[in-house]
Structures are given as structure tokens and as C-alpha cells.
Short mmCIF file of C-alpha atoms and ligand atoms in Angstrom, two decimals:
data_model
loop_
_atom_site.label_atom_id
_atom_site.label_comp_id
_atom_site.label_asym_id
_atom_site.label_seq_id
_atom_site.Cartn_x
_atom_site.Cartn_y
_atom_site.Cartn_z
CA MET A 1 -0.02 0.00 0.05
CA ALA A 2 1.35 3.47 -0.91
CA SER A 3 1.56 6.12 1.77
CA ALA A 4 1.78 9.89 1.82
CA GLN A 5 5.41 9.33 2.68
CA ASP A 6 5.99 7.61 -0.75
CA GLN A 7 4.37 10.65 -2.50
CA ILE A 8 6.64 13.08 -0.50
CA GLY A 9 9.64 11.08 -1.39
CA LEU A 10 8.80 11.30 -5.03
CA ILE A 11 8.29 15.13 -4.89
CA MET A 12 11.69 15.45 -3.09
CA GLN A 13 13.31 13.43 -5.82
CA LEU A 14 11.68 15.64 -8.53
CA ARG A 15 12.98 18.84 -6.78
CA ARG A 16 16.42 17.31 -6.63
CA ARG A 17 16.29 16.57 -10.31
CA GLY A 18 15.56 20.26 -11.04
CA ILE A 19 11.77 20.58 -11.13
CA ARG A 20 11.22 24.02 -9.50
CA ASP A 21 7.66 25.09 -10.41
CA THR A 22 5.69 24.70 -7.26
CA ASN A 23 2.36 24.53 -9.13
CA VAL A 24 3.70 21.56 -11.07
CA LEU A 25 4.94 19.79 -7.96
CA ARG A 26 1.63 20.42 -6.26
CA ALA A 27 -0.36 19.01 -9.15
CA ILE A 28 1.85 15.90 -9.07
CA GLU A 29 1.25 15.64 -5.30
CA ARG A 30 -2.51 15.65 -5.94
CA VAL A 31 -2.38 12.55 -8.32
CA PRO A 32 -2.03 9.17 -6.63
CA ARG A 33 0.18 7.33 -9.23
CA GLU A 34 -0.61 4.01 -7.68
CA LEU A 35 -4.06 4.22 -9.20
CA PHE A 36 -2.62 4.52 -12.66
CA VAL A 37 -0.22 1.49 -12.70
CA ASP A 38 -0.93 -2.16 -12.93
CA PRO A 39 -1.66 -3.45 -9.37
CA ALA A 40 1.34 -5.79 -9.79
CA PHE A 41 3.60 -2.75 -9.82
CA ALA A 42 1.87 -0.72 -7.17
CA ASP A 43 4.90 -0.98 -4.90
CA HIS A 44 6.94 0.83 -7.47
CA ALA A 45 4.34 3.53 -8.20
CA TYR A 46 6.36 6.27 -6.48
CA GLN A 47 9.66 5.40 -7.84
CA ASP A 48 10.92 7.69 -10.65
CA ILE A 49 10.65 5.06 -13.33
CA ALA A 50 8.42 4.34 -16.35
CA LEU A 51 6.25 1.24 -15.87
CA PRO A 52 4.34 -1.10 -18.23
CA ILE A 53 0.56 -0.64 -18.65
CA GLU A 54 -2.04 -2.47 -20.70
CA CYS A 55 -1.82 -2.89 -24.49
CA GLY A 56 2.02 -3.02 -24.45
CA GLN A 57 2.25 0.65 -23.55
CA THR A 58 3.98 2.44 -20.71
CA ILE A 59 3.21 5.14 -18.09
CA SER A 60 5.95 7.77 -18.32
CA GLN A 61 8.61 8.32 -15.65
CA PRO A 62 7.38 10.96 -13.18
CA PHE A 63 10.38 13.18 -13.92
CA VAL A 64 9.51 13.29 -17.61
CA VAL A 65 5.82 14.02 -16.75
CA ALA A 66 6.91 16.84 -14.37
CA TYR A 67 9.45 18.18 -16.93
CA MET A 68 6.99 18.25 -19.87
CA THR A 69 4.27 19.74 -17.68
CA GLU A 70 6.68 22.50 -16.47
CA GLN A 71 7.83 23.31 -20.05
CA LEU A 72 4.18 23.89 -21.06
CA ALA A 73 3.92 26.85 -18.72
CA LEU A 74 0.18 26.28 -18.20
CA ASN A 75 -2.41 28.54 -16.64
CA ASP A 76 -6.04 28.11 -15.83
CA ARG A 77 -7.29 29.70 -19.10
CA HIS A 78 -5.48 27.20 -21.32
CA LYS A 79 -7.26 24.72 -23.54
CA VAL A 80 -4.84 21.80 -23.98
CA LEU A 81 -4.56 18.76 -26.27
CA GLU A 82 -2.70 15.63 -25.25
CA VAL A 83 -1.92 12.85 -27.80
CA GLY A 84 -1.43 9.45 -26.14
CA THR A 85 -3.75 9.09 -23.05
CA GLY A 86 -2.15 5.78 -22.00
CA SER A 87 -2.82 5.35 -18.27
CA GLY A 88 -4.19 8.88 -17.99
CA TYR A 89 -1.51 9.90 -15.42
CA GLN A 90 -0.08 12.76 -17.40
CA ALA A 91 -3.57 13.93 -18.25
CA ALA A 92 -4.61 13.96 -14.52
CA VAL A 93 -1.60 16.11 -13.75
CA LEU A 94 -2.27 18.59 -16.54
CA SER A 95 -5.95 18.83 -15.57
CA HIS A 96 -4.99 20.55 -12.32
CA LEU A 97 -3.19 23.27 -14.15
CA CYS A 98 -5.37 24.11 -17.21
CA ARG A 99 -8.93 24.90 -17.99
CA ARG A 100 -9.80 21.96 -20.13
CA LEU A 101 -7.81 19.00 -21.52
CA TYR A 102 -8.74 16.96 -24.51
CA THR A 103 -6.81 13.66 -24.68
CA ILE A 104 -6.66 11.28 -27.65
CA GLU A 105 -5.87 7.52 -27.48
CA ARG A 106 -5.84 4.72 -30.08
CA TYR A 107 -6.85 1.93 -27.70
CA ARG A 108 -10.42 1.91 -26.35
CA GLU A 109 -9.28 -0.30 -23.49
CA LEU A 110 -6.79 2.37 -22.29
CA GLN A 111 -9.33 5.20 -22.82
CA LYS A 112 -12.01 3.44 -20.71
CA SER A 113 -9.56 2.67 -17.81
CA ALA A 114 -8.28 6.30 -17.85
CA GLU A 115 -11.90 7.52 -17.74
CA ARG A 116 -12.66 5.34 -14.76
CA ARG A 117 -9.63 6.86 -12.94
CA PHE A 118 -10.64 10.50 -13.74
CA ALA A 119 -14.13 9.84 -12.37
CA ALA A 120 -12.71 8.15 -9.21
CA LEU A 121 -10.59 11.21 -8.63
CA ASN A 122 -13.47 13.58 -9.37
CA ILE A 123 -11.59 15.20 -12.23
CA THR A 124 -14.28 16.79 -14.55
CA ASN A 125 -12.17 18.96 -16.94
CA ILE A 126 -10.93 16.16 -19.20
CA THR A 127 -12.57 14.99 -22.41
CA THR A 128 -11.25 11.70 -23.75
CA ILE A 129 -11.32 10.81 -27.43
CA ILE A 130 -10.68 7.58 -29.32
CA GLY A 131 -8.87 8.33 -32.55
CA ASP A 132 -5.69 8.98 -34.44
CA GLY A 133 -3.62 11.60 -32.77
CA TRP A 134 -1.86 12.40 -36.00
CA LEU A 135 -5.14 14.23 -37.00
CA GLY A 136 -5.40 16.20 -33.79
CA TRP A 137 -8.95 17.17 -32.83
CA PRO A 138 -10.26 19.77 -35.27
CA PRO A 139 -13.67 20.42 -33.49
CA GLN A 140 -11.85 22.00 -30.51
CA ALA A 141 -8.93 23.53 -32.27
CA PRO A 142 -6.97 25.79 -31.95
CA PHE A 143 -5.24 24.86 -28.66
CA ASP A 144 -3.07 26.95 -26.37
CA ARG A 145 -0.80 24.02 -25.66
CA ILE A 146 -0.26 20.52 -27.23
CA ILE A 147 1.54 17.67 -25.52
CA VAL A 148 2.49 14.49 -27.40
CA THR A 149 3.42 11.46 -25.21
CA ALA A 150 4.59 9.15 -28.07
CA ALA A 151 7.48 9.62 -30.41
CA ALA A 152 7.51 10.71 -34.04
CA GLN A 153 10.23 11.60 -36.53
CA ALA A 154 8.80 15.00 -37.22
CA ALA A 155 5.99 17.03 -35.68
CA PRO A 156 2.59 16.00 -37.19
CA GLU A 157 1.59 18.77 -39.54
CA LYS A 158 -2.16 18.75 -38.36
CA LEU A 159 -1.05 19.26 -34.80
CA VAL A 160 1.10 22.29 -35.66
CA GLU A 161 -1.84 23.70 -37.59
CA GLN A 162 -4.05 23.31 -34.61
CA LEU A 163 -1.71 25.20 -32.25
CA LYS A 164 -2.60 28.85 -31.53
CA ILE A 165 -0.26 31.63 -32.48
CA GLY A 166 1.61 32.18 -29.24
CA GLY A 167 1.09 28.54 -28.40
CA ARG A 168 3.60 25.83 -27.44
CA MET A 169 3.79 22.11 -28.26
CA ILE A 170 6.11 19.58 -26.68
CA ILE A 171 6.81 16.33 -28.44
CA PRO A 172 9.49 13.59 -28.38
CA LEU A 173 11.14 13.53 -31.88
CA GLY A 174 13.80 11.21 -33.20
CA GLU A 175 14.73 8.86 -36.03
CA THR A 176 15.16 5.90 -33.71
CA ARG A 177 14.04 4.93 -30.16
CA ASP A 178 17.66 5.64 -29.05
CA SER A 179 17.92 9.10 -30.44
CA GLN A 180 14.71 10.82 -29.27
CA SER A 181 14.67 14.21 -27.65
CA LEU A 182 11.88 16.33 -26.33
CA VAL A 183 11.38 19.23 -28.57
CA LEU A 184 9.61 22.46 -27.72
CA ILE A 185 7.80 23.98 -30.70
CA ASP A 186 6.78 27.69 -30.27
CA LYS A 187 4.37 29.13 -32.81
CA THR A 188 4.67 32.84 -33.36
CA GLU A 189 3.42 35.28 -36.04
CA SER A 190 6.69 34.87 -37.82
CA GLY A 191 6.85 31.07 -37.81
CA LEU A 192 7.95 28.14 -35.69
CA THR A 193 11.00 27.78 -33.35
CA GLU A 194 12.12 24.27 -32.40
CA THR A 195 14.22 23.84 -29.26
CA PRO A 196 15.52 20.34 -28.44
CA THR A 197 15.77 19.59 -24.69
CA LEU A 198 16.13 16.35 -22.80
CA SER A 199 16.91 13.00 -24.42
CA VAL A 200 14.06 10.54 -23.78
CA ARG A 201 12.66 7.16 -24.74
CA PHE A 202 8.94 7.02 -25.72
CA VAL A 203 6.86 4.33 -27.44
CA PRO A 204 6.13 5.31 -31.12
CA LEU A 205 3.23 7.52 -32.29
CA LEU A 206 1.52 5.01 -34.58
CA HIS A 207 -0.71 5.72 -37.51
CA GLY A 208 -4.49 5.08 -37.50
CA ARG A 209 -6.89 3.98 -34.89
CA VAL A 210 -7.05 0.52 -33.46
CA LYS A 211 -9.76 -1.63 -35.09
CA ARG A 212 -12.22 -3.11 -32.55
CA PRO A 213 -12.27 -6.93 -32.56
N1 SAH B 1 0.65 9.85 -21.30
C1 SAH B 1 0.61 8.45 -20.94
C2 SAH B 1 1.80 7.71 -21.46
C3 SAH B 1 1.49 7.31 -22.87
S1 SAH B 1 2.30 6.04 -23.71
C4 SAH B 1 0.53 8.31 -19.47
O1 SAH B 1 0.67 9.27 -18.69
O2 SAH B 1 0.35 7.10 -19.03
C5 SAH B 1 1.87 6.52 -25.28
C6 SAH B 1 0.41 6.31 -25.66
O3 SAH B 1 0.23 6.86 -26.99
C7 SAH B 1 0.02 4.74 -25.70
O4 SAH B 1 -1.06 4.64 -24.91
C8 SAH B 1 -0.36 4.69 -27.24
O5 SAH B 1 -1.45 3.70 -27.42
C9 SAH B 1 -0.70 6.11 -27.65
N2 SAH B 1 -0.66 6.32 -29.11
C10 SAH B 1 0.30 5.91 -30.00
N3 SAH B 1 0.07 6.44 -31.18
C11 SAH B 1 -1.11 7.13 -31.10
C12 SAH B 1 -1.94 7.86 -32.06
N4 SAH B 1 -1.57 7.91 -33.33
N5 SAH B 1 -3.05 8.42 -31.61
C13 SAH B 1 -3.47 8.34 -30.33
N6 SAH B 1 -2.72 7.71 -29.39
C14 SAH B 1 -1.55 7.05 -29.77
#
């Protein structure tokens, strides 16, 4: 069973690793990660490591979740799009820092589990969508912020289009799994600037939605 002590230990570790934004640390503190991992791994939920989830996917390492969240510089007026709901952990953290979050997942199974977790935690500002994240979510575009939690070789064009002027996207980009880095894409009147940051390892951003059996 996890304890408040485990959660405090994780927050201290994130601070040591350089996460300074107290709003981000507080948002992480509010999300019990043990609810988002497979019960078999519950004992490891507050360690700073990625863990396997259903459908052969992973829940990201808490440091990477905190880092990506910090880089988005969110506020409570922001409308945010996440591609790659997975367990819903990153989404739950973001939901405490923005106005509304739309999150897209290919696997219905993952979407359904994530929705159950949001309901259990009384999180009401997340809309989940089953679909292909390469296409974004035109009915709600443009977005103030876009976060992609699966890796591509280049930023999907439709996502760049759906980002507001003055908006920011964060996405892992790389030719291979061993050469990915998190890239910040800022969209201004005069174009895009891309800033590579941390080196990371994400599962791939695949094409198309999963066919139901
Ligand atoms: N943010 C998640 C981690 C996601 S792992 C968390 O906090 O747990 C990446 C997820 O992206 C996987 O669940 C995978 O199924 C999903 N994914 C991959 N390609 C996708 C696509 N084209 N559209 C939507 N989701 C996609």
C-alpha cells in the first residue's frame, strides 16, 4: 500500500532533479500514481521510473511528466490537447493546471480505464477521445498547448496547424528509439521555433486507430 510518505519522497526526488515550479509539484502531489499503474507494480508507483501498462504501452517516468508539464507553462485559461492518453496519469496532472484537457488515445481499453480513474478522482475537466492523434482534434482547435506522449520523426503537420499563435507544443522527436529528444515548438506570427531539450525514450506515435475486434 502506498503512503503519503512515498508521495513526499517522489516530490523530493523531482525537486532534486531540477523541477522548481511549485504549481507543477503540487499538481503531481495531488495525483495518486498507484491508481494509474498495474496493481502488480503498485509497490513501484512512487519510484521515478516508467512502468508497463495494458496494451504493451508505458506510463511515463514521473520526472519526464513533471518536466513536460513545467515546459508547457500552463495557466487556468488554457485549452490543452494531449496525444497518447495511456494510463491517464499525465492527463490527470495537466488537468489541475489548465482549464480543459482533450486527450486522444488509439486503444479503447486504455481510454476506458483512464476515464474510470478520472471519475474516481473527481476530475471533470478532461474529455477523452478515441482516434488517431496524427489528426489532432479539429472540432476543438486551436489549442493553447499541445503535448504528445509518443515519439515521431517529425511533428505531425495537423497538430502544428491546430496550435494557436503564441502557443507551445512539446513532443518527443527522433529517427530511432535511441535518439529521441523532447522538442519544444513555439508558434509565433513569424513562424515556428524548435528547441530540443532532454533526451528521452517514448513508445512510437503510430498511425491510424485500433480496429475493434
Ligand atoms: N501519457 C501516458 C503515456 C502514454 S504512452 C501516461 O501518462 O500514461 C503513449 C500512448 O500513446 C500509448 O497509450 C499509445 O497507445 C498512444 N498512441 C500511440 N500512437 C497514437 C496515435 N496515433 N493516436 C493516439 N494515441 C496514440
